[in-house]
Coordinates of C-alpha atoms in Angstrom, one line a residue:
Chain F
M1 CA 65.2 -18.2 16.6
S2 CA 61.9 -18.4 14.9
E3 CA 61.0 -21.3 12.7
E4 CA 59.9 -20.7 9.2
T5 CA 56.2 -20.7 8.6
A6 CA 55.3 -23.2 5.9
A7 CA 54.5 -21.9 2.5
G8 CA 50.9 -21.0 2.0
E9 CA 50.3 -21.1 5.7
R10 CA 49.3 -18.0 7.6
F11 CA 50.5 -16.9 11.0
A12 CA 48.7 -13.8 11.9
I13 CA 48.9 -11.3 14.7
G14 CA 47.1 -8.1 15.6
I15 CA 48.9 -4.8 15.2
A16 CA 47.8 -1.5 16.7
F17 CA 49.8 1.1 14.8
G18 CA 49.7 4.5 16.5
N19 CA 51.4 7.8 16.1
S20 CA 52.9 7.7 19.5
S21 CA 53.1 4.0 20.2
S22 CA 52.3 0.6 18.6
S23 CA 51.4 -2.7 20.1
I24 CA 51.4 -6.3 18.9
A25 CA 49.1 -9.0 20.2
F26 CA 48.3 -12.6 19.3
T27 CA 45.5 -15.0 20.2
N28 CA 46.6 -17.9 22.3
P29 CA 45.2 -21.4 21.7
D30 CA 42.5 -20.8 24.4
G31 CA 41.1 -18.0 22.2
K32 CA 42.3 -15.3 24.6
A33 CA 44.2 -12.3 23.1
E34 CA 47.5 -11.4 24.7
V35 CA 49.7 -8.4 24.1
I36 CA 53.3 -9.3 23.2
A37 CA 56.2 -7.4 24.8
N38 CA 59.2 -6.7 22.6
E39 CA 62.7 -7.7 23.5
E40 CA 63.0 -4.6 25.7
G41 CA 59.9 -5.7 27.7
D42 CA 57.7 -3.0 26.4
R43 CA 54.1 -3.7 25.5
Q44 CA 53.5 -0.1 24.3
I45 CA 56.3 0.2 21.8
P46 CA 57.0 3.9 20.9
T47 CA 56.5 4.4 17.1
I48 CA 60.0 5.8 16.8
L49 CA 63.0 4.9 14.7
S50 CA 66.4 6.3 15.2
Y51 CA 69.8 5.8 13.5
V52 CA 73.2 6.1 15.1
D53 CA 76.2 5.1 13.0
K54 CA 74.0 3.2 10.5
E55 CA 72.6 1.2 13.4
E56 CA 68.8 1.2 13.7
F57 CA 67.1 1.7 17.0
H58 CA 63.4 1.2 17.6
G59 CA 60.9 1.8 20.3
T60 CA 62.1 3.0 23.7
Q61 CA 65.7 3.0 22.6
A62 CA 64.9 5.2 19.7
K63 CA 62.9 7.5 22.0
A64 CA 65.9 8.0 24.2
Q65 CA 67.7 9.3 21.1
L66 CA 65.2 12.2 20.8
I67 CA 67.5 14.0 23.2
R68 CA 71.0 13.5 21.7
N69 CA 70.2 12.6 18.2
S70 CA 66.9 14.2 17.3
K71 CA 67.8 14.9 13.7
N72 CA 68.2 11.3 12.9
T73 CA 65.2 10.2 14.8
V74 CA 61.8 9.8 13.1
A75 CA 58.6 10.0 15.3
Y76 CA 54.9 10.6 14.9
F77 CA 54.8 9.5 11.3
R78 CA 51.7 7.4 11.1
D79 CA 49.4 10.3 10.1
Y80 CA 51.8 11.3 7.3
L81 CA 51.5 8.0 5.5
G82 CA 49.7 8.2 2.2
K83 CA 49.2 11.9 2.5
D84 CA 50.1 14.9 0.4
F85 CA 52.9 17.0 1.9
K86 CA 50.6 20.1 2.0
S87 CA 47.9 18.3 3.9
I88 CA 50.0 17.2 6.9
D89 CA 50.5 19.0 10.1
P90 CA 54.2 18.6 10.9
T91 CA 53.9 20.2 14.4
P92 CA 54.5 17.0 16.4
S93 CA 57.8 16.4 14.5
H94 CA 59.4 19.6 15.5
Q95 CA 61.6 17.9 18.1
S96 CA 62.7 15.1 15.8
A97 CA 63.5 14.7 12.1
H98 CA 61.4 17.1 10.0
P99 CA 59.1 15.9 7.3
Q100 CA 60.1 17.2 3.9
Q101 CA 58.5 17.3 0.5
S102 CA 59.6 15.1 -2.3
D103 CA 57.3 15.0 -5.3
S104 CA 54.0 14.4 -3.7
T105 CA 55.1 12.3 -0.8
V106 CA 56.5 13.0 2.6
T107 CA 60.2 12.1 3.2
F108 CA 62.7 12.4 6.0
S109 CA 66.4 13.3 5.6
I110 CA 68.3 11.1 8.0
H111 CA 71.8 9.6 8.4
D112 CA 70.8 6.0 8.2
T113 CA 74.0 4.7 6.5
S114 CA 77.7 5.3 7.2
N115 CA 77.7 7.8 4.3
E116 CA 78.5 11.4 5.0
T117 CA 75.4 12.7 3.1
P118 CA 72.0 12.0 4.6
S119 CA 69.7 9.8 2.7
T120 CA 66.1 10.6 1.8
V121 CA 63.7 8.1 3.2
S122 CA 60.0 8.1 2.4
V123 CA 57.4 7.8 5.1
S124 CA 56.3 4.5 3.5
E125 CA 59.8 3.2 3.9
I126 CA 59.9 4.3 7.5
T127 CA 56.6 2.5 8.1
T128 CA 57.9 -0.6 6.5
R129 CA 61.0 -0.6 8.7
H130 CA 58.8 0.0 11.8
L131 CA 56.4 -2.9 10.9
R132 CA 59.4 -5.1 10.2
R133 CA 60.7 -4.5 13.7
L134 CA 57.3 -5.2 15.2
K135 CA 57.0 -8.4 13.1
Q136 CA 60.4 -9.5 14.2
S137 CA 59.6 -8.9 17.9
A138 CA 56.4 -11.0 17.5
S139 CA 58.1 -13.7 15.6
D140 CA 60.9 -14.0 18.2
F141 CA 58.3 -14.2 21.0
L142 CA 56.1 -16.7 19.3
G143 CA 58.9 -18.8 17.8
K144 CA 57.3 -18.8 14.4
T145 CA 57.6 -16.3 11.5
V146 CA 54.6 -14.0 11.5
N147 CA 53.5 -13.3 7.9
A148 CA 50.0 -11.8 8.3
A149 CA 48.3 -9.2 10.4
V150 CA 45.1 -7.3 11.1
I151 CA 46.0 -3.6 11.6
T152 CA 43.9 -1.0 13.3
V153 CA 43.4 2.4 11.8
P154 CA 41.4 5.5 12.8
T155 CA 37.9 5.8 11.4
N156 CA 38.7 8.7 9.2
F157 CA 41.8 7.1 7.5
A158 CA 41.4 7.9 3.8
D159 CA 41.7 5.3 1.1
S160 CA 45.1 6.6 0.0
Q161 CA 46.3 6.1 3.6
R162 CA 44.9 2.6 3.7
E163 CA 46.5 1.7 0.4
A164 CA 49.9 3.1 1.6
L165 CA 49.7 1.2 4.8
V166 CA 48.9 -2.1 3.1
A167 CA 51.7 -1.5 0.6
A168 CA 54.2 -0.6 3.4
A169 CA 53.2 -3.8 5.2
K170 CA 53.6 -5.8 2.1
D171 CA 57.2 -4.5 1.8
A172 CA 57.8 -5.8 5.3
D173 CA 56.4 -9.2 4.2
I174 CA 53.2 -8.8 6.1
E175 CA 50.0 -9.7 4.5
V176 CA 47.3 -7.4 5.7
L177 CA 44.3 -9.5 6.2
Q178 CA 42.1 -6.6 7.1
L179 CA 42.3 -3.0 8.3
I180 CA 39.8 -2.5 11.1
H181 CA 38.7 0.7 12.8
E182 CA 40.1 1.4 16.3
P183 CA 36.8 1.8 18.0
A184 CA 35.5 -1.5 16.6
A185 CA 38.7 -3.2 17.8
A186 CA 38.1 -1.8 21.3
L187 CA 34.5 -3.2 21.2
V188 CA 35.6 -6.6 20.0
A189 CA 38.3 -6.7 22.7
Y190 CA 35.6 -6.3 25.3
D191 CA 33.0 -8.5 23.7
A192 CA 35.5 -11.3 23.2
R193 CA 35.9 -11.8 26.9
P194 CA 34.1 -14.9 28.1
E195 CA 32.2 -13.1 30.8
A196 CA 30.9 -10.4 28.4
D197 CA 27.3 -10.6 27.4
V198 CA 26.6 -9.4 23.9
K199 CA 23.4 -7.4 24.0
D200 CA 21.9 -4.3 22.4
K201 CA 23.6 -1.2 23.6
L202 CA 24.9 2.2 22.7
V203 CA 28.6 2.6 23.3
V204 CA 30.9 5.6 23.3
V205 CA 34.5 4.7 22.5
A206 CA 36.8 7.4 23.5
D207 CA 40.3 6.9 22.2
L208 CA 42.5 9.4 24.0
G209 CA 45.9 9.1 22.4
G210 CA 49.3 10.9 22.6
I211 CA 48.8 13.6 20.0
R212 CA 45.2 13.1 18.9
S213 CA 41.9 12.0 20.3
D214 CA 39.1 10.2 18.5
V215 CA 35.6 9.6 19.9
A216 CA 33.1 7.3 18.2
V217 CA 29.5 6.6 19.1
V218 CA 28.7 3.0 18.2
A219 CA 25.4 1.1 18.2
S220 CA 26.1 -2.5 19.2
R221 CA 23.2 -4.7 18.2
G222 CA 23.6 -8.4 18.7
G223 CA 27.3 -8.1 18.4
I224 CA 27.2 -6.2 15.1
Y225 CA 28.6 -2.7 15.3
T226 CA 27.4 0.4 13.5
I227 CA 29.3 3.7 13.9
L228 CA 26.7 6.5 14.3
A229 CA 29.1 9.4 14.7
T230 CA 32.8 10.2 15.1
V231 CA 34.7 13.3 16.2
H232 CA 38.4 13.9 16.0
D233 CA 40.7 16.3 17.7
Y234 CA 44.2 16.5 16.3
E235 CA 45.4 18.9 18.9
L236 CA 44.3 17.1 22.0
G237 CA 46.0 14.2 23.6
G238 CA 48.5 13.2 26.3
A239 CA 51.0 15.6 24.9
N240 CA 48.8 18.5 26.2
L241 CA 49.0 17.0 29.6
D242 CA 52.8 16.6 29.3
Q243 CA 52.9 20.3 28.5
V244 CA 51.0 21.1 31.7
V245 CA 53.6 19.2 33.7
M246 CA 56.5 20.7 31.7
D247 CA 55.3 24.3 32.3
Y248 CA 54.9 23.7 36.0
F249 CA 58.4 22.4 36.5
A250 CA 59.9 24.9 34.1
K251 CA 58.4 27.8 36.1
E252 CA 59.8 26.2 39.3
F253 CA 63.2 25.9 37.6
I254 CA 63.2 29.5 36.4
K255 CA 62.4 30.7 39.9
K256 CA 65.5 29.0 41.3
H257 CA 68.0 29.4 38.5
K258 CA 66.7 32.3 36.2
V259 CA 67.0 30.2 33.1
D260 CA 64.2 28.7 31.0
P261 CA 65.0 25.1 30.2
R262 CA 62.4 25.2 27.4
E263 CA 64.5 27.6 25.4
D264 CA 67.3 25.1 25.0
V265 CA 66.5 22.4 22.5
R266 CA 68.2 19.6 24.5
G267 CA 66.8 20.9 27.8
L268 CA 63.3 20.9 26.3
A269 CA 63.7 17.3 25.0
K270 CA 65.0 16.1 28.4
L271 CA 62.2 17.9 30.2
K272 CA 59.6 16.4 27.8
A273 CA 60.8 12.9 28.3
E274 CA 60.9 13.2 32.1
C275 CA 57.6 15.0 32.4
E276 CA 55.9 12.2 30.4
A277 CA 57.2 9.7 32.8
T278 CA 56.1 11.8 35.7
K279 CA 52.6 12.1 34.3
K280 CA 52.4 8.4 33.9
A281 CA 53.5 8.0 37.5
L282 CA 50.7 10.3 38.6
S283 CA 48.1 7.9 37.0
I284 CA 49.3 5.2 39.4
G285 CA 50.4 7.0 42.6
T286 CA 49.4 10.2 44.2
N287 CA 52.9 11.6 44.2
A288 CA 55.6 11.6 41.6
T289 CA 59.1 12.9 41.5
L290 CA 61.1 14.3 38.7
S291 CA 64.9 14.4 38.4
I292 CA 66.9 15.4 35.5
E293 CA 70.7 15.4 35.3
S294 CA 72.1 18.5 33.7
L295 CA 68.8 20.0 32.5
T296 CA 70.3 23.1 31.2
N297 CA 73.6 25.0 31.8
G298 CA 74.8 21.9 33.6
I299 CA 72.4 22.3 36.5
D300 CA 70.8 19.1 37.9
Y301 CA 67.2 19.5 38.8
G302 CA 64.9 17.5 41.1
S303 CA 61.4 18.2 42.3
N304 CA 58.1 16.5 42.9
I305 CA 54.4 17.0 42.2
N306 CA 51.3 15.5 43.8
R307 CA 48.2 14.4 42.0
T308 CA 45.9 17.1 43.4
R309 CA 48.1 19.9 42.1
Y310 CA 48.5 18.2 38.7
E311 CA 44.7 17.8 38.4
L312 CA 44.2 21.4 39.3
L313 CA 46.7 22.6 36.6
A314 CA 45.4 20.2 34.0
A315 CA 41.7 20.9 34.7
K316 CA 41.4 22.9 31.4
V317 CA 42.8 20.1 29.3
F318 CA 40.6 17.5 31.1
A319 CA 37.5 19.6 30.3
Q320 CA 38.5 19.5 26.6
F321 CA 38.4 15.7 26.7
T322 CA 34.9 15.6 28.3
S323 CA 33.5 18.2 25.9
L324 CA 34.9 16.2 23.0
I325 CA 33.0 13.2 24.2
E326 CA 29.9 15.2 24.7
S327 CA 30.1 16.6 21.2
A328 CA 30.3 13.1 19.8
V329 CA 27.1 12.1 21.6
K330 CA 25.4 15.2 20.3
K331 CA 26.6 14.6 16.8
A332 CA 25.0 11.2 16.9
E333 CA 21.8 13.0 17.8
L334 CA 21.6 11.3 21.1
D335 CA 21.5 12.2 24.7
T336 CA 23.9 11.1 27.4
L337 CA 21.0 9.2 28.9
D338 CA 21.0 6.9 25.8
I339 CA 24.5 5.7 26.3
D340 CA 24.9 2.4 28.1
E341 CA 28.6 2.0 28.1
V342 CA 31.7 4.2 27.7
I343 CA 34.9 2.5 26.7
L344 CA 38.0 4.6 27.4
A345 CA 40.9 3.5 25.2
G346 CA 44.3 4.9 24.5
G347 CA 47.2 5.7 26.9
T348 CA 45.7 8.9 28.3
S349 CA 42.7 7.0 29.5
H350 CA 44.9 5.8 32.4
T351 CA 44.4 9.2 34.0
P352 CA 42.0 8.6 37.0
K353 CA 40.6 12.1 36.9
I354 CA 39.5 11.8 33.2
A355 CA 37.6 8.6 34.0
R356 CA 35.9 10.3 36.9
L357 CA 34.9 13.3 34.9
V358 CA 33.5 11.1 32.2
E359 CA 31.5 9.3 34.7
G360 CA 30.1 12.6 35.8
I361 CA 28.7 13.6 32.4
F362 CA 26.8 10.3 32.0
P363 CA 24.0 9.0 34.2
E364 CA 24.8 6.5 37.0
T365 CA 23.5 3.6 35.0
T366 CA 26.2 4.1 32.3
Q367 CA 29.2 1.9 32.8
V368 CA 32.6 3.6 32.2
F369 CA 35.3 1.1 31.3
A370 CA 38.5 2.5 32.6
P371 CA 41.0 1.1 35.1
S372 CA 40.1 3.6 37.8
T373 CA 36.3 3.2 37.5
L374 CA 36.0 -0.5 36.9
P375 CA 38.5 -2.9 38.3
S376 CA 37.8 -5.5 35.5
A377 CA 38.5 -3.0 32.8
I378 CA 41.0 -4.0 30.2
N379 CA 44.2 -1.9 30.0
P380 CA 43.1 0.9 27.7
S381 CA 46.5 0.9 25.9
E382 CA 46.0 -2.7 24.8
L383 CA 42.4 -2.6 23.5
A384 CA 43.1 -2.0 19.9
A385 CA 45.9 -4.6 19.6
R386 CA 43.7 -7.2 21.4
G387 CA 40.8 -6.5 19.2
A388 CA 43.0 -6.8 16.1
A389 CA 44.5 -10.1 17.4
Y390 CA 41.1 -11.5 18.0
Q391 CA 39.8 -10.5 14.6
A392 CA 43.0 -12.0 13.1
S393 CA 42.3 -15.3 14.7
L394 CA 38.8 -15.3 13.3
I395 CA 39.8 -14.7 9.7
Q396 CA 43.2 -16.2 9.3
E397 CA 41.8 -19.4 8.0
F398 CA 39.8 -17.6 5.3
D399 CA 41.0 -17.2 1.7
A400 CA 42.0 -13.7 0.7
E401 CA 39.1 -13.7 -1.7
D402 CA 36.6 -14.7 1.1
I403 CA 37.8 -11.8 3.3
E404 CA 37.6 -9.4 0.4
Q405 CA 34.0 -10.4 -0.4
S406 CA 33.0 -10.3 3.3
I407 CA 34.1 -6.8 3.8
H408 CA 32.8 -5.6 0.5
P409 CA 30.3 -2.7 0.7
M410 CA 27.6 -5.1 -0.6
V411 CA 27.8 -6.7 2.8
T412 CA 28.7 -3.8 5.0
V413 CA 26.1 -1.4 3.8
T414 CA 23.0 -2.7 5.4
P415 CA 19.6 -1.2 6.1
H416 CA 19.1 -0.2 9.7
L417 CA 15.8 0.3 11.5
S418 CA 15.0 3.9 11.9
N419 CA 12.6 3.5 14.7
A420 CA 12.6 1.0 17.6
I421 CA 10.0 -1.7 17.3
G422 CA 8.5 -3.0 20.5
V423 CA 5.5 -4.5 22.3
Q424 CA 2.9 -2.5 23.9
L425 CA 1.3 -3.9 27.0
V426 CA -2.3 -3.1 27.0
S427 CA -4.6 -3.7 29.9
A428 CA -8.3 -4.3 29.1
D429 CA -9.7 -1.0 30.3
A430 CA -6.9 1.4 29.6
S431 CA -6.8 3.4 26.4
A432 CA -3.9 2.9 24.0
A433 CA -2.3 6.1 24.9
D434 CA -1.6 4.9 28.4
A435 CA 0.0 1.7 27.3
V436 CA 3.6 1.2 28.3
F437 CA 5.9 0.6 25.3
R438 CA 8.8 -1.8 25.7
P439 CA 11.4 -1.7 22.9
L440 CA 12.1 -5.2 21.5
V441 CA 14.2 -4.3 18.5
N442 CA 16.1 -1.1 19.0
A443 CA 16.5 1.7 16.5
N444 CA 19.7 1.5 14.4
T445 CA 19.6 -2.3 14.4
A446 CA 21.2 -3.8 11.3
L447 CA 18.8 -5.9 9.3
P448 CA 18.0 -8.7 9.1
A449 CA 17.5 -9.1 12.8
R450 CA 15.6 -11.5 15.1
R451 CA 14.6 -10.9 18.7
V452 CA 12.7 -12.9 21.2
A453 CA 11.3 -11.7 24.5
Q454 CA 8.8 -12.9 27.1
Y455 CA 6.2 -10.9 28.7
L456 CA 4.2 -11.6 31.8
A457 CA 0.5 -12.1 31.1
P458 CA -2.1 -10.7 33.4
K459 CA -2.4 -12.5 36.8
D460 CA -5.6 -14.2 36.1
G461 CA -4.6 -15.3 32.6
G462 CA -7.2 -15.4 29.8
D463 CA -6.9 -13.8 26.4
V464 CA -4.0 -11.6 25.7
L465 CA -3.5 -8.9 23.1
V466 CA 0.0 -8.2 21.9
R467 CA 0.3 -5.0 20.0
I468 CA 3.5 -4.5 18.0
T469 CA 4.3 -0.9 17.5
E470 CA 7.0 1.4 16.4
G471 CA 8.3 3.7 19.1
T472 CA 10.5 6.7 19.6
R473 CA 12.3 7.8 22.7
E474 CA 11.9 11.2 24.1
I475 CA 13.7 13.0 26.9
K476 CA 11.2 14.1 29.4
V477 CA 12.2 16.9 31.7
T478 CA 10.3 17.2 34.9
K479 CA 10.6 20.3 36.9
P480 CA 9.7 19.5 40.5
E481 CA 10.1 23.2 41.6
P482 CA 9.2 26.1 39.4
K483 CA 12.5 27.9 40.1
A484 CA 14.5 25.0 38.8
K485 CA 17.8 26.1 37.3
K486 CA 20.4 23.4 37.3
E487 CA 20.1 20.3 35.1
V488 CA 20.9 17.0 36.5
D489 CA 21.0 13.7 34.7
E490 CA 18.7 11.1 36.2
D491 CA 18.1 7.9 34.4
E492 CA 15.0 5.9 35.2
E493 CA 13.8 3.4 32.7
D494 CA 10.4 3.0 34.3
S495 CA 8.9 6.4 34.1
D496 CA 5.9 5.7 36.3
I497 CA 7.5 4.0 39.3
D498 CA 10.5 5.9 40.5
S499 CA 10.6 9.6 41.2
D500 CA 13.2 11.6 43.0
E501 CA 10.9 14.2 44.1
D502 CA 12.9 14.9 47.2
E503 CA 15.8 16.3 45.1
E504 CA 14.6 19.9 45.0
E505 CA 15.3 22.5 42.4
E506 CA 16.7 20.1 39.9
D507 CA 15.3 18.9 36.6
I508 CA 14.7 15.3 36.3
R509 CA 15.5 14.1 32.9
E510 CA 14.4 10.7 31.9
I511 CA 13.8 8.6 28.8
V512 CA 10.2 8.1 27.9
W513 CA 9.1 5.8 25.1
K514 CA 6.3 6.8 22.9
A515 CA 4.5 4.4 20.6
T516 CA 4.1 6.1 17.3
K517 CA 2.6 3.6 14.8
T518 CA 0.9 0.3 15.4
I519 CA 2.3 -2.4 13.1
A520 CA 0.1 -5.4 14.1
E521 CA -2.1 -6.8 16.8
V522 CA -2.1 -10.4 17.8
A523 CA -4.4 -12.2 20.2
V524 CA -3.1 -15.1 22.2
K525 CA -6.1 -16.9 23.7
G526 CA -6.5 -18.9 26.8
V527 CA -3.3 -18.1 28.6
K528 CA -3.0 -19.8 32.0
A529 CA -2.9 -17.8 35.1
G530 CA 0.6 -16.4 35.7
G531 CA 1.7 -17.5 32.3
K532 CA 4.0 -15.7 30.0
V533 CA 3.7 -14.8 26.4
E534 CA 6.7 -15.1 24.1
V535 CA 7.0 -12.8 21.2
T536 CA 9.4 -13.4 18.3
I537 CA 10.0 -10.9 15.7
N538 CA 12.0 -11.4 12.5
I539 CA 12.7 -8.5 10.3
N540 CA 14.1 -9.0 6.9
S541 CA 16.4 -6.6 5.1
D542 CA 13.5 -5.6 2.8
L543 CA 11.6 -4.5 5.9
G544 CA 9.2 -7.4 5.8
A545 CA 8.6 -9.0 9.1
Q546 CA 7.4 -12.2 10.7
I547 CA 5.9 -12.0 14.1
T548 CA 5.1 -15.0 16.2
A549 CA 3.3 -14.9 19.5
R550 CA 2.7 -17.9 21.7
E551 CA 2.2 -18.8 25.3
V552 CA 5.4 -20.1 26.9
G553 CA 5.1 -23.9 27.2
G554 CA 2.0 -23.8 25.0
K555 CA 1.7 -25.2 21.5
G556 CA 1.1 -23.5 18.3
G557 CA 0.8 -19.8 18.7
V558 CA 0.0 -17.2 16.2
R559 CA 2.1 -16.3 13.3
L560 CA 1.8 -13.5 10.9
A561 CA 3.7 -11.7 8.3
V562 CA 4.0 -8.0 7.7
E563 CA 4.5 -7.1 4.1
S564 CA 7.5 -5.0 3.1
Q565 CA 5.3 -2.7 1.0
P566 CA 4.6 0.6 2.5
N567 CA 1.0 1.0 3.4
G568 CA 0.7 -2.8 3.1
S569 CA -2.3 -4.9 4.0
A570 CA -4.4 -3.9 6.9
Chain C
P1 CA -1.6 -7.4 28.2
A2 CA -5.2 -8.4 28.3
L3 CA -7.5 -8.7 25.3
P4 CA -9.9 -5.8 25.2
Q5 CA -13.5 -6.7 24.9
G6 CA -14.9 -6.9 21.5
W7 CA -11.5 -7.3 19.8
S8 CA -11.6 -9.8 17.0
A9 CA -9.7 -10.5 13.8
E10 CA -9.4 -13.3 11.4
K11 CA -7.1 -16.0 12.7
D12 CA -6.5 -13.8 15.7
F13 CA -4.2 -11.3 14.1
K14 CA -4.4 -8.2 12.0
V15 CA -1.7 -6.2 10.3
L16 CA -2.2 -2.5 10.6
S17 CA 0.7 -0.9 8.8
A18 CA 4.1 -1.6 7.4
L19 CA 7.4 -0.6 9.0
S20 CA 8.8 2.8 8.5
S21 CA 11.6 3.1 5.9
A22 CA 15.1 2.1 7.0
T23 CA 18.2 4.0 6.8
Q24 CA 21.3 2.8 5.0
R25 CA 24.3 2.6 7.2
N26 CA 27.7 0.9 7.3
V27 CA 28.3 -1.9 9.7
E28 CA 31.8 -2.5 11.0
P29 CA 33.1 -5.7 9.4
V30 CA 34.5 -6.9 12.7
G31 CA 33.7 -9.7 15.2
P32 CA 32.2 -13.1 15.1
H33 CA 28.6 -11.9 14.8
F34 CA 29.4 -9.8 11.7
L35 CA 31.2 -12.8 10.1
A36 CA 28.1 -14.9 10.7
H37 CA 26.0 -12.1 9.1
A38 CA 28.3 -12.0 6.1
R39 CA 28.2 -15.7 5.7
R40 CA 24.4 -15.7 5.7
L41 CA 24.3 -12.9 3.2
R42 CA 26.8 -14.5 0.8
H43 CA 25.0 -17.8 0.8
N44 CA 21.6 -16.2 0.9
R45 CA 20.5 -18.0 4.0
T46 CA 18.0 -17.1 6.6
F47 CA 18.7 -17.3 10.3
S48 CA 17.0 -20.7 10.7
E49 CA 18.7 -22.2 7.7
D50 CA 22.0 -21.0 9.1
D51 CA 21.2 -22.5 12.5
R52 CA 20.7 -25.9 10.9
I53 CA 24.1 -26.1 9.2

């Protein structure tokens, strides 16, 4: 059994609390986050509680009760927490205990005691019981009582929901160190890997869940994340794919036996449970079987489906996922060419076809992190829990007051650069308009920021001019043939070198940087032949900047300061 | 980047204009780099001061 954690000491884990499933993770002494399996061996623990003769079942065991004991089984309750009864959508709970109104909160009427009359249990209480079980599983595994946690929440979780979650966790004797957003947790999970290199990039985090999907576009600048746009779809998730499989098998069953198993409550529950398992099998193998004992009217049913057919039937749902991702990029006022990485999170991201379709909407240079497109990808179901565990390990030493102060809006609301700042490479005889612009500090970088880069000086050395400018990126569409109709994404950073002219009748879309405003000019004199010039730029939060330019290996260099005042010194 | 002929300035640099205004956005309070940022802000340190400690 677990040993008691000493008073005043914290022992924290990461909890990913989802509507369909939850995970728990901890950070091992080497600093690597690991997901904990509960006593049943599940790492994705269904967020379900069920009561049979006053005994409480949790996770997979409770999920099995959806068939025989649906009225005393509570599922999909995360999004009800801290909400008004009128504002919830109870659709997902139709096949389990129904949410009911009691004052302003949401309750469930379930037989959780040996009494004849059902008791009314609030959703907060249900959450507390669920978190208590998760805590118990983690404590049993780690051999030490867990008393603190970092919990992940969706980006659009309202303050009332956050408060309700913290209160419910407190009732389960869990101190919530911090609530972090799911996309940020996924990013941290990837950036915490030892092989990850933290650089400036634009990332799309697509969290494809069981009954909802959330996509966030995040600017990652020097390891600091800024969410640029989010979109949510509460009717899109793995459940839609389950429905596709269910409809397919139900139709087959009707053909054979002239009964629709979906019209029978228990038959529907059985079919749903099995079809979900079949869908999961199709993410791993190319063929999956389904067999249900006594599906309806006492008829046993067995059949199989291959991946090609499944992908054909689910094509419509897959397209909804990709258009959700595209709409998020659009909402951030970006182009798919701007995106450097796509992180697929959530259980539905295991589907190979979704990862391939997502790859298709982005240029080839964009990396898609999913098990089927990148072998080194982290299990998408575990991302949120790992990120939370990592964050928990970072802050568990801090005082509560310290954490509070650090996550205060005073700290999190930060000025961000509106335009990229870069260095223009000017050759002696070219006019300024021809100069190539290289971004050094990207747009949407949180201030203060510091960047250093080295540039090759002209071959024969001599004096060098470094021109610091602001720049914007534009999408240039080149039409090689006048009758071009189709659009194709081609990403070429260097606009002048590469050209795919041989691809006829297709527009070539590429990113072009345009210098808009010169900030400063610096001369570095007497650079040796073949030498490099190093440019350091420091931007303060008041938009003042210090720029240093020097020859690599040389001494001194030129320093200058740009005033924060608009229309400052010239 | 070669120096164009006839370019000159005092002490070899000149400032032409200030940066365009910034936009206020929320950063995610997550990860080691953010915590470093928060530490700097709360103690009012600059990058180089922080490096020294």
